[in-house]
GROMACS .gro file of C-alpha atoms in nm:
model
  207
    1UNK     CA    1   6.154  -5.936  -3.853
    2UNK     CA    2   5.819  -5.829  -3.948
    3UNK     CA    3   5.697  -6.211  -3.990
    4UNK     CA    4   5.816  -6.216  -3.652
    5UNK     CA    5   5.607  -5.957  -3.513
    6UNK     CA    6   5.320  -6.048  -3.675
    7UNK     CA    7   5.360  -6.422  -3.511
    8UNK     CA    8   5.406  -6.273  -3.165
    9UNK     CA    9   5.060  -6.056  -3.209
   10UNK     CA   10   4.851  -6.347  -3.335
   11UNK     CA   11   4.981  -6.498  -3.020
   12UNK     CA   12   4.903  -6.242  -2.794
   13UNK     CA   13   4.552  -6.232  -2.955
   14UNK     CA   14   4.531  -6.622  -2.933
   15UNK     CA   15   4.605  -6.607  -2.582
   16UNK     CA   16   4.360  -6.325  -2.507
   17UNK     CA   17   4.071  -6.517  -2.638
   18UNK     CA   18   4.151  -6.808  -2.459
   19UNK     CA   19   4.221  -6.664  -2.147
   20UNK     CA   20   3.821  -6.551  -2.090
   21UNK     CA   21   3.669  -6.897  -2.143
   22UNK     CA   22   3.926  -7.073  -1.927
   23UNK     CA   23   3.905  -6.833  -1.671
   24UNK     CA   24   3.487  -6.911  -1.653
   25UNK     CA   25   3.571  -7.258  -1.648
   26UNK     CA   26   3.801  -7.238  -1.328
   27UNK     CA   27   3.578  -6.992  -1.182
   28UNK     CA   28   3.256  -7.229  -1.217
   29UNK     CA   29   3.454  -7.519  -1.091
   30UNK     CA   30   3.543  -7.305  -0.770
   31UNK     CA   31   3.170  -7.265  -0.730
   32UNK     CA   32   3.080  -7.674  -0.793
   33UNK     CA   33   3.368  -7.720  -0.520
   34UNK     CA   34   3.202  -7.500  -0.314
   35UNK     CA   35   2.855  -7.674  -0.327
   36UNK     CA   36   3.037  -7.995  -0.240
   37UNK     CA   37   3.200  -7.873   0.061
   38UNK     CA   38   2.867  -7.737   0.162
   39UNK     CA   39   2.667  -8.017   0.085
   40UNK     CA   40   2.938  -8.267   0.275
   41UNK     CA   41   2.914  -8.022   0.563
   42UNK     CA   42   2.563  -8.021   0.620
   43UNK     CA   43   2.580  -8.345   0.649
   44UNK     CA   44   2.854  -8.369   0.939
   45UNK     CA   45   2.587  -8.094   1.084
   46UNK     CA   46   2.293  -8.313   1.053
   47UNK     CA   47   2.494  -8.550   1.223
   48UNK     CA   48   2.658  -8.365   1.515
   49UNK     CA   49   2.265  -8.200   1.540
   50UNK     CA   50   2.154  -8.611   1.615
   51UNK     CA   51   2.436  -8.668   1.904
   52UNK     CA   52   2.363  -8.318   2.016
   53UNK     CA   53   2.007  -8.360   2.122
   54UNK     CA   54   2.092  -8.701   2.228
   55UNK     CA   55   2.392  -8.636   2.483
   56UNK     CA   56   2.261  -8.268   2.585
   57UNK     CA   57   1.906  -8.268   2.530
   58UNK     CA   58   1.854  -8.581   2.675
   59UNK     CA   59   1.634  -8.676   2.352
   60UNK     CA   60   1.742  -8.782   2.002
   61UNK     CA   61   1.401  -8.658   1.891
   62UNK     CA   62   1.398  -8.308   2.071
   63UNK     CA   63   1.220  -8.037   1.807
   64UNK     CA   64   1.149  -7.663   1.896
   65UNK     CA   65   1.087  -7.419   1.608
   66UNK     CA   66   0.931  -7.141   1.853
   67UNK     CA   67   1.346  -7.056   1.951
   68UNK     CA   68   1.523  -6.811   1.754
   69UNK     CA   69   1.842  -6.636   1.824
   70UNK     CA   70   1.868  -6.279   1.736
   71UNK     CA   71   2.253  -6.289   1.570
   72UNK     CA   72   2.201  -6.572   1.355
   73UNK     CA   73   2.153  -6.456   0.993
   74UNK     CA   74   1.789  -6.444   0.907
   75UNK     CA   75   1.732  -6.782   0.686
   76UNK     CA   76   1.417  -6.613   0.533
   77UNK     CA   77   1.442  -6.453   0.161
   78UNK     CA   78   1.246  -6.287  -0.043
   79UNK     CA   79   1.213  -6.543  -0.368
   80UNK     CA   80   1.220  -6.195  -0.620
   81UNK     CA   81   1.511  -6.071  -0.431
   82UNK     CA   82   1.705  -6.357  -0.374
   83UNK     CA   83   1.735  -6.384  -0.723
   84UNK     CA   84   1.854  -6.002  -0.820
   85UNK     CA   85   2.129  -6.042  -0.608
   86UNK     CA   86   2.439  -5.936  -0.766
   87UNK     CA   87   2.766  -6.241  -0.753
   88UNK     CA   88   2.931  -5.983  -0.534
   89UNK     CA   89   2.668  -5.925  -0.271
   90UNK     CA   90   2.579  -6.253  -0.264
   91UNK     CA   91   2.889  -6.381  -0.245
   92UNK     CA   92   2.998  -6.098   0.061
   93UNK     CA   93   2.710  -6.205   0.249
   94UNK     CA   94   2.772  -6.598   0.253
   95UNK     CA   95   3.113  -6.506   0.393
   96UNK     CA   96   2.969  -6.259   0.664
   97UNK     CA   97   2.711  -6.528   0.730
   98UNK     CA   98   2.984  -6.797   0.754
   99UNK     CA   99   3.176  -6.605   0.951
  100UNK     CA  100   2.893  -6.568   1.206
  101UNK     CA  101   2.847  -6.935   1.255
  102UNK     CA  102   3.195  -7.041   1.311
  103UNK     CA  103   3.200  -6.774   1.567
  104UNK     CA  104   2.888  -6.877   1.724
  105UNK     CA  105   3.024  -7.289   1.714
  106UNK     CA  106   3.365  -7.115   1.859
  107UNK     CA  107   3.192  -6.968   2.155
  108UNK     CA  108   2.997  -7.239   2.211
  109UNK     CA  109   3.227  -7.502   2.193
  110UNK     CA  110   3.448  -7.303   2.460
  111UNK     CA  111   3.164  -7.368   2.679
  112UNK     CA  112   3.109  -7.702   2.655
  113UNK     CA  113   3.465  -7.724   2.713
  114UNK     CA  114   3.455  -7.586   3.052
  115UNK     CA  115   3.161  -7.784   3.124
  116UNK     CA  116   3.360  -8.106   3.017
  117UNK     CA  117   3.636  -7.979   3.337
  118UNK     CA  118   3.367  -8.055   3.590
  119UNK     CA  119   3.145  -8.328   3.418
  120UNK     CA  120   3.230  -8.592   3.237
  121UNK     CA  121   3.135  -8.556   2.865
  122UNK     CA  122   3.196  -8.757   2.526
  123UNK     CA  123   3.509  -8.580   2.368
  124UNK     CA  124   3.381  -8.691   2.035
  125UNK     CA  125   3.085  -8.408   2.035
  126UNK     CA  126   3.364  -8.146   2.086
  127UNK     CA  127   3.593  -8.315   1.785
  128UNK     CA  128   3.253  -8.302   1.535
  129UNK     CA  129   3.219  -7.915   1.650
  130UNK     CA  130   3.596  -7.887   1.529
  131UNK     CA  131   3.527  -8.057   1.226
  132UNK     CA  132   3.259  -7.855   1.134
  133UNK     CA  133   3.461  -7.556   1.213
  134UNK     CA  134   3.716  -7.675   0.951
  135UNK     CA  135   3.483  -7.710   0.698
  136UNK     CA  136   3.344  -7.394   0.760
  137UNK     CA  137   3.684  -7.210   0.751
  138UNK     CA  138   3.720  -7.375   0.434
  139UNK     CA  139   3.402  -7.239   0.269
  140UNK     CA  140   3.531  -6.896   0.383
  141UNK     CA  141   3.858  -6.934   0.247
  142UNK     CA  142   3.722  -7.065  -0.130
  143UNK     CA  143   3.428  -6.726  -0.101
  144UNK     CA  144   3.740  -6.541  -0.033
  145UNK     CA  145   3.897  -6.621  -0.300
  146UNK     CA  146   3.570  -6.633  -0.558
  147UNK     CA  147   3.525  -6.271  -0.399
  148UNK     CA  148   3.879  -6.213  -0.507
  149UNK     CA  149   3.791  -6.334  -0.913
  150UNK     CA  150   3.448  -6.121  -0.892
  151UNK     CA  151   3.605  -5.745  -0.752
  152UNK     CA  152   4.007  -5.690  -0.749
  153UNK     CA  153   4.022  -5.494  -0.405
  154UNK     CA  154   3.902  -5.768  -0.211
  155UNK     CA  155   4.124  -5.806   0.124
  156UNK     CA  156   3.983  -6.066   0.306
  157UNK     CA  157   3.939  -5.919   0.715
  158UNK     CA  158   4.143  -6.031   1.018
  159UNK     CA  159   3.896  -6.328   1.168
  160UNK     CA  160   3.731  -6.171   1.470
  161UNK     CA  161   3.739  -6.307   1.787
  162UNK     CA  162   3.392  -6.504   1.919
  163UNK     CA  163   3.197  -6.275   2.051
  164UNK     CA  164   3.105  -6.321   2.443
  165UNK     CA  165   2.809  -6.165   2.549
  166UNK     CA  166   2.780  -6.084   2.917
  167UNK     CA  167   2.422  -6.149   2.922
  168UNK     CA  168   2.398  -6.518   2.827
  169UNK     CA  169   2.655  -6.598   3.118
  170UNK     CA  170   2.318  -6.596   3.351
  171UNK     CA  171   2.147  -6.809   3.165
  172UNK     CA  172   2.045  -7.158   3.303
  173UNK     CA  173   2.172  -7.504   3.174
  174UNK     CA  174   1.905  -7.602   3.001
  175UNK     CA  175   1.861  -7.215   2.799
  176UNK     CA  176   2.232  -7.287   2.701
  177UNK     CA  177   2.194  -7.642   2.564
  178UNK     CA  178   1.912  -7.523   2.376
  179UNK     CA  179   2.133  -7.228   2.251
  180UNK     CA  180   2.346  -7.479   2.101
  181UNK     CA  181   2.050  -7.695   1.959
  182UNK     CA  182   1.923  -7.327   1.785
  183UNK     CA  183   2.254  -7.302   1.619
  184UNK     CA  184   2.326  -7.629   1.489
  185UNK     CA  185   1.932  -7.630   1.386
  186UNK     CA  186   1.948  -7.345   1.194
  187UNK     CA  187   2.333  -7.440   1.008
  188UNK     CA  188   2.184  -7.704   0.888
  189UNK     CA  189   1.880  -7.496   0.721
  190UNK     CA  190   2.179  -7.223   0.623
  191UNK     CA  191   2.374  -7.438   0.412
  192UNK     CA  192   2.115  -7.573   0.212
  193UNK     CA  193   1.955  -7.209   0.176
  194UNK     CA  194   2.397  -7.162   0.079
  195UNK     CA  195   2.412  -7.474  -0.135
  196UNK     CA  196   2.121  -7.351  -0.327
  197UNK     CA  197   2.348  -7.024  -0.404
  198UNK     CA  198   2.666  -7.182  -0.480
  199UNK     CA  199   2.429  -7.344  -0.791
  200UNK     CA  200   2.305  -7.055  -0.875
  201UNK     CA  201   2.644  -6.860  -0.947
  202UNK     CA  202   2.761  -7.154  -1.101
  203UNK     CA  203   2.457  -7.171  -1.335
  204UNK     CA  204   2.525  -6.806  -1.435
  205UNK     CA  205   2.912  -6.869  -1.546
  206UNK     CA  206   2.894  -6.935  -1.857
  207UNK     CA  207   3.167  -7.141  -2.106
   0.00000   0.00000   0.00000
């Protein structure tokens, strides 16, 4: 009986040791998947960004830095501070940031929806948007769950609805196409500004 017990204990502590290491491993691995999905999406953006300037800009070569849009996440950091942040906070921010582009691409996609009702428009720039939006729901689920690994408590919030703002319903045609073009402009910065973090926290977990 006592050779017994002593078996099951240098089990338990067997198990215990192994359990850390492994655990880094899958958790890294999450993070490498991550910079994947982000890399492959940036380049469906880069993409959609091309046919987007083409079909609704009316030039494949249209460029204007001067716009900014106020509810974007800023893409400017701090070198010093970027690197300080803790796995948690920078993990809760890529999901809040996430989160804000799919809503925006949800909002505006609705739009160019109704304008597809009473114009004729190519359905494919509305499938890429949904594409996009995929990935990006993806990314949000695999933070979610990295979140998850890095703090317990973590309950993952109801997806909001897209926000509609009253005041952009006055805007012209052209100030909404350009909306769109500020968006998909500044994902495509995002997620290599994100890519750049998912490397980071995988850097940092050890084996």
């Amino acid at each position: 009986m006592a050779s017994w017990c002593a078996f099951f204990l240098l089990c338990c502590v067997l198990s215990c040791a192994e359990f850390a290491p492994m655990s880094r491993f899958v958790q890294k691995n999450k993070y490498n998947n991550s910079f994947s999905l982000t890399r492959s999406t940036r380049i469906r953006v880069q993409h959609l960004l091309k046919k987007y300037k083409e079909q609704q800009m009316g030039n494949i070569h249209f460029e204007d830095r001067s716009r900014h849009l106020r509810d974007l996440p800023l893409l400017s950091t701090d070198f010093n501070s970027w690197l300080q942040l803790s796995d948690w906070d920078r993990l809760h921010r890529a999901f809040t940031d996430i989160q804000t582009y799919w809503s925006m691409l949800e909002r505006k996609r609705k739009q160019l929806e109704k304008e597809q009702n009473v114009q004729r428009m190519a359905t494919s720039l509305l499938q890429s948007i949904k594409h996009i939006q995929l990935d990006l729901r993806d990314l949000m689920s695999q933070v979610s769950s990295q979140m998850k690994v890095v703090r317990s408590s973590w309950v993952r919030p109801t997806p909001a609805a897209a926000l509609q703002n009253p005041q952009r319903s006055s805007r012209t045609v052209w100030e909404s196409r350009v909306e769109g073009y500020i968006i998909l402009r500044d994902l495509d910065l995002y997620l290599t500004k994100l890519a750049r973090d998912f490397l980071l926290l995988a850097s940092k977990t050890h084996l």
